[in-house]
Amino acid sequence: MDYRTELMRLIDRFNVGSVEEFKEAEALIVKDSKFASITKKKDYDGHIRILKKVKTNAQKLDPKAVKIPESDSETLELRKAFEKCLVIFSGVCDSYIQMQTALKDKAAGVELKYSQFKQINQKVRFARASLNENMHEMDVLYSDFIQFGEGNEEEDLGGVEYKTYDSFL
């Protein structure tokens, strides 16, 4: 398999595996946070387990292992953007894990001051916004990458449809 296809497969595994599973976990967390479910028991441990799993799956992806010639600046730029997204994604998972852990502790009777909760919530929102911005930037590069081969000619992808982050929104 050539280096371009190898990088595309890694990005696809990230988008379809880690990102999609993360979004499902995030939807569960949001659902549990709604006012209508305020009296229901929350599965904080389940949320934390899912978040740790998607983080671990993303960390197993190693774009640096893809040997890209220095002359292919487009692919190098995409790899750099992907590496940045992986780091930010890990941080997003960590911030959500911190939030779920704090809420779990609060439910168990441990004091959680509003200021602490607010600080954790801001961290989650900032990390998520950063991920959205960087994933969009990578998605633009990735879309161009899969649409055009070297020399800006359309590349034949053999009928394979590659998934981008924006296609999941």
mmCIF file of C-alpha atoms in Angstrom:
data_model
loop_
_atom_site.group_PDB
_atom_site.id
_atom_site.type_symbol
_atom_site.label_atom_id
_atom_site.label_comp_id
_atom_site.label_asym_id
_atom_site.label_seq_id
_atom_site.Cartn_x
_atom_site.Cartn_y
_atom_site.Cartn_z
ATOM 1 C CA MET A 1 0.000 0.000 0.000
ATOM 2 C CA ASP A 2 1.392 3.410 -0.889
ATOM 3 C CA TYR A 3 1.906 6.108 1.728
ATOM 4 C CA ARG A 4 -1.060 8.224 0.550
ATOM 5 C CA THR A 5 -3.485 5.322 0.916
ATOM 6 C CA GLU A 6 -1.948 4.389 4.261
ATOM 7 C CA LEU A 7 -2.495 7.919 5.604
ATOM 8 C CA MET A 8 -6.068 7.986 4.264
ATOM 9 C CA ARG A 9 -6.827 4.712 6.023
ATOM 10 C CA LEU A 10 -5.505 6.069 9.318
ATOM 11 C CA ILE A 11 -7.624 9.201 9.012
ATOM 12 C CA ASP A 12 -10.659 7.101 8.089
ATOM 13 C CA ARG A 13 -10.107 4.867 11.130
ATOM 14 C CA PHE A 14 -9.951 7.970 13.278
ATOM 15 C CA ASN A 15 -13.073 9.566 11.779
ATOM 16 C CA VAL A 16 -15.190 6.420 11.669
ATOM 17 C CA GLY A 17 -13.880 4.770 14.817
ATOM 18 C CA SER A 18 -12.749 7.222 17.453
ATOM 19 C CA VAL A 19 -14.648 10.354 16.434
ATOM 20 C CA GLU A 20 -17.922 8.586 15.723
ATOM 21 C CA GLU A 21 -17.804 6.638 19.006
ATOM 22 C CA PHE A 22 -16.869 9.822 20.855
ATOM 23 C CA LYS A 23 -19.879 11.617 19.401
ATOM 24 C CA GLU A 24 -22.134 8.771 20.536
ATOM 25 C CA ALA A 25 -20.699 9.029 24.068
ATOM 26 C CA GLU A 26 -21.058 12.788 23.979
ATOM 27 C CA ALA A 27 -24.721 12.428 22.968
ATOM 28 C CA LEU A 28 -25.310 10.122 25.952
ATOM 29 C CA ILE A 29 -23.618 12.600 28.269
ATOM 30 C CA VAL A 30 -25.747 15.463 26.931
ATOM 31 C CA LYS A 31 -28.897 13.356 27.237
ATOM 32 C CA ASP A 32 -28.049 12.573 30.874
ATOM 33 C CA SER A 33 -27.479 16.289 31.489
ATOM 34 C CA LYS A 34 -30.963 17.375 30.414
ATOM 35 C CA PHE A 35 -33.338 18.680 33.061
ATOM 36 C CA ALA A 36 -35.838 15.883 32.371
ATOM 37 C CA SER A 37 -33.280 13.307 33.490
ATOM 38 C CA ILE A 38 -32.187 15.127 36.623
ATOM 39 C CA THR A 39 -33.623 12.443 38.922
ATOM 40 C CA LYS A 40 -32.386 9.475 36.895
ATOM 41 C CA LYS A 41 -29.270 7.583 37.920
ATOM 42 C CA LYS A 42 -26.347 8.445 35.635
ATOM 43 C CA ASP A 43 -23.836 5.965 34.272
ATOM 44 C CA TYR A 44 -20.720 8.049 34.870
ATOM 45 C CA ASP A 45 -18.477 4.977 34.933
ATOM 46 C CA GLY A 46 -19.893 3.841 31.577
ATOM 47 C CA HIS A 47 -19.274 7.266 30.049
ATOM 48 C CA ILE A 48 -15.739 7.351 31.419
ATOM 49 C CA ARG A 49 -15.075 3.839 30.087
ATOM 50 C CA ILE A 50 -16.237 4.806 26.579
ATOM 51 C CA LEU A 51 -14.204 8.022 26.619
ATOM 52 C CA LYS A 52 -11.066 6.166 27.704
ATOM 53 C CA LYS A 53 -11.645 3.562 24.991
ATOM 54 C CA VAL A 54 -11.960 6.103 22.160
ATOM 55 C CA LYS A 55 -8.944 7.997 23.458
ATOM 56 C CA THR A 56 -6.892 4.778 23.532
ATOM 57 C CA ASN A 57 -8.053 3.840 20.028
ATOM 58 C CA ALA A 58 -7.016 7.249 18.715
ATOM 59 C CA GLN A 59 -3.633 7.039 20.457
ATOM 60 C CA LYS A 60 -2.933 3.727 18.714
ATOM 61 C CA LEU A 61 -2.975 5.511 15.354
ATOM 62 C CA ASP A 62 0.551 6.472 14.375
ATOM 63 C CA PRO A 63 0.698 8.855 11.420
ATOM 64 C CA LYS A 64 4.458 9.304 11.914
ATOM 65 C CA ALA A 65 4.885 5.660 10.915
ATOM 66 C CA VAL A 66 3.721 6.588 7.401
ATOM 67 C CA LYS A 67 6.874 7.250 5.403
ATOM 68 C CA ILE A 68 6.171 10.325 3.283
ATOM 69 C CA PRO A 69 8.746 11.723 0.868
ATOM 70 C CA GLU A 70 9.907 15.233 1.784
ATOM 71 C CA SER A 71 8.948 16.313 -1.729
ATOM 72 C CA ASP A 72 5.232 15.640 -1.081
ATOM 73 C CA SER A 73 4.367 18.780 0.859
ATOM 74 C CA GLU A 74 0.596 18.254 0.515
ATOM 75 C CA THR A 75 0.700 14.859 2.241
ATOM 76 C CA LEU A 76 3.136 16.128 4.878
ATOM 77 C CA GLU A 77 0.794 19.034 5.630
ATOM 78 C CA LEU A 78 -2.153 16.658 5.978
ATOM 79 C CA ARG A 79 -0.186 14.378 8.291
ATOM 80 C CA LYS A 80 0.802 17.351 10.455
ATOM 81 C CA ALA A 81 -2.855 18.463 10.683
ATOM 82 C CA PHE A 82 -3.888 14.894 11.559
ATOM 83 C CA GLU A 83 -1.239 14.648 14.290
ATOM 84 C CA LYS A 84 -2.496 17.932 15.754
ATOM 85 C CA CYS A 85 -6.089 16.643 15.737
ATOM 86 C CA LEU A 86 -5.033 13.463 17.528
ATOM 87 C CA VAL A 87 -3.382 15.482 20.310
ATOM 88 C CA ILE A 88 -6.390 17.786 20.670
ATOM 89 C CA PHE A 89 -8.803 14.828 20.576
ATOM 90 C CA SER A 90 -6.902 13.240 23.448
ATOM 91 C CA GLY A 91 -7.267 16.480 25.412
ATOM 92 C CA VAL A 92 -10.985 16.633 24.703
ATOM 93 C CA CYS A 93 -11.406 13.090 26.003
ATOM 94 C CA ASP A 94 -9.388 13.991 29.115
ATOM 95 C CA SER A 95 -11.550 17.048 29.805
ATOM 96 C CA TYR A 96 -14.770 15.048 29.413
ATOM 97 C CA ILE A 97 -13.344 12.346 31.687
ATOM 98 C CA GLN A 98 -12.503 15.014 34.266
ATOM 99 C CA MET A 99 -16.073 16.360 34.039
ATOM 100 C CA GLN A 100 -17.661 12.919 34.381
ATOM 101 C CA THR A 101 -15.378 12.048 37.304
ATOM 102 C CA ALA A 102 -16.285 15.284 39.104
ATOM 103 C CA LEU A 103 -20.006 14.673 38.569
ATOM 104 C CA LYS A 104 -19.651 11.070 39.728
ATOM 105 C CA ASP A 105 -17.879 12.228 42.872
ATOM 106 C CA LYS A 106 -20.541 14.873 43.494
ATOM 107 C CA ALA A 107 -23.271 12.243 43.131
ATOM 108 C CA ALA A 108 -21.384 10.189 45.749
ATOM 109 C CA GLY A 109 -21.464 13.104 48.177
ATOM 110 C CA VAL A 110 -18.073 14.701 47.561
ATOM 111 C CA GLU A 111 -18.255 18.490 47.596
ATOM 112 C CA LEU A 112 -17.988 20.118 44.175
ATOM 113 C CA LYS A 113 -17.967 23.891 44.314
ATOM 114 C CA TYR A 114 -19.681 25.761 41.539
ATOM 115 C CA SER A 115 -16.418 27.504 40.680
ATOM 116 C CA GLN A 116 -14.714 24.110 40.215
ATOM 117 C CA PHE A 117 -17.562 22.861 38.041
ATOM 118 C CA LYS A 118 -17.529 26.063 35.995
ATOM 119 C CA GLN A 119 -13.766 25.749 35.446
ATOM 120 C CA ILE A 120 -14.079 22.122 34.285
ATOM 121 C CA ASN A 121 -17.020 23.012 32.042
ATOM 122 C CA GLN A 122 -15.045 25.856 30.437
ATOM 123 C CA LYS A 123 -12.173 23.453 29.828
ATOM 124 C CA VAL A 124 -14.549 21.022 28.094
ATOM 125 C CA ARG A 125 -16.080 23.767 25.944
ATOM 126 C CA PHE A 126 -12.684 25.234 24.984
ATOM 127 C CA ALA A 127 -11.240 21.808 24.127
ATOM 128 C CA ARG A 128 -14.318 20.888 22.071
ATOM 129 C CA ALA A 129 -14.217 24.200 20.165
ATOM 130 C CA SER A 130 -10.521 23.691 19.445
ATOM 131 C CA LEU A 131 -11.196 20.174 18.193
ATOM 132 C CA ASN A 132 -14.006 21.363 15.924
ATOM 133 C CA GLU A 133 -11.798 24.070 14.434
ATOM 134 C CA ASN A 134 -8.808 21.797 13.855
ATOM 135 C CA MET A 135 -10.907 18.909 12.563
ATOM 136 C CA HIS A 136 -12.501 21.263 10.052
ATOM 137 C CA GLU A 137 -9.080 22.470 8.917
ATOM 138 C CA MET A 138 -7.889 18.882 8.538
ATOM 139 C CA ASP A 139 -11.112 18.008 6.726
ATOM 140 C CA VAL A 140 -10.516 20.713 4.133
ATOM 141 C CA LEU A 141 -6.996 19.411 3.521
ATOM 142 C CA TYR A 142 -8.254 15.827 3.453
ATOM 143 C CA SER A 143 -11.053 16.600 0.993
ATOM 144 C CA ASP A 144 -8.580 18.220 -1.388
ATOM 145 C CA PHE A 145 -6.169 15.352 -0.813
ATOM 146 C CA ILE A 146 -8.673 12.646 -1.782
ATOM 147 C CA GLN A 147 -10.174 14.661 -4.613
ATOM 148 C CA PHE A 148 -6.928 15.566 -6.332
ATOM 149 C CA GLY A 149 -3.803 13.520 -6.805
ATOM 150 C CA GLU A 150 -0.367 14.816 -7.544
ATOM 151 C CA GLY A 151 -0.335 17.532 -10.176
ATOM 152 C CA ASN A 152 -3.918 18.530 -9.258
ATOM 153 C CA GLU A 153 -5.465 15.897 -11.475
ATOM 154 C CA GLU A 154 -8.487 14.018 -10.181
ATOM 155 C CA GLU A 155 -7.423 10.802 -8.524
ATOM 156 C CA ASP A 156 -9.225 7.534 -9.125
ATOM 157 C CA LEU A 157 -10.151 6.180 -5.702
ATOM 158 C CA GLY A 158 -11.504 2.931 -7.085
ATOM 159 C CA GLY A 159 -15.084 3.617 -6.048
ATOM 160 C CA VAL A 160 -14.133 3.870 -2.360
ATOM 161 C CA GLU A 161 -15.942 6.610 -0.469
ATOM 162 C CA TYR A 162 -13.721 8.121 2.188
ATOM 163 C CA LYS A 163 -15.356 9.647 5.249
ATOM 164 C CA THR A 164 -14.491 13.120 6.470
ATOM 165 C CA TYR A 165 -15.270 14.593 9.876
ATOM 166 C CA ASP A 166 -17.795 17.033 8.387
ATOM 167 C CA SER A 167 -19.745 14.122 6.890
ATOM 168 C CA PHE A 168 -20.617 13.031 10.444
ATOM 169 C CA LEU A 169 -21.988 16.425 11.549
#
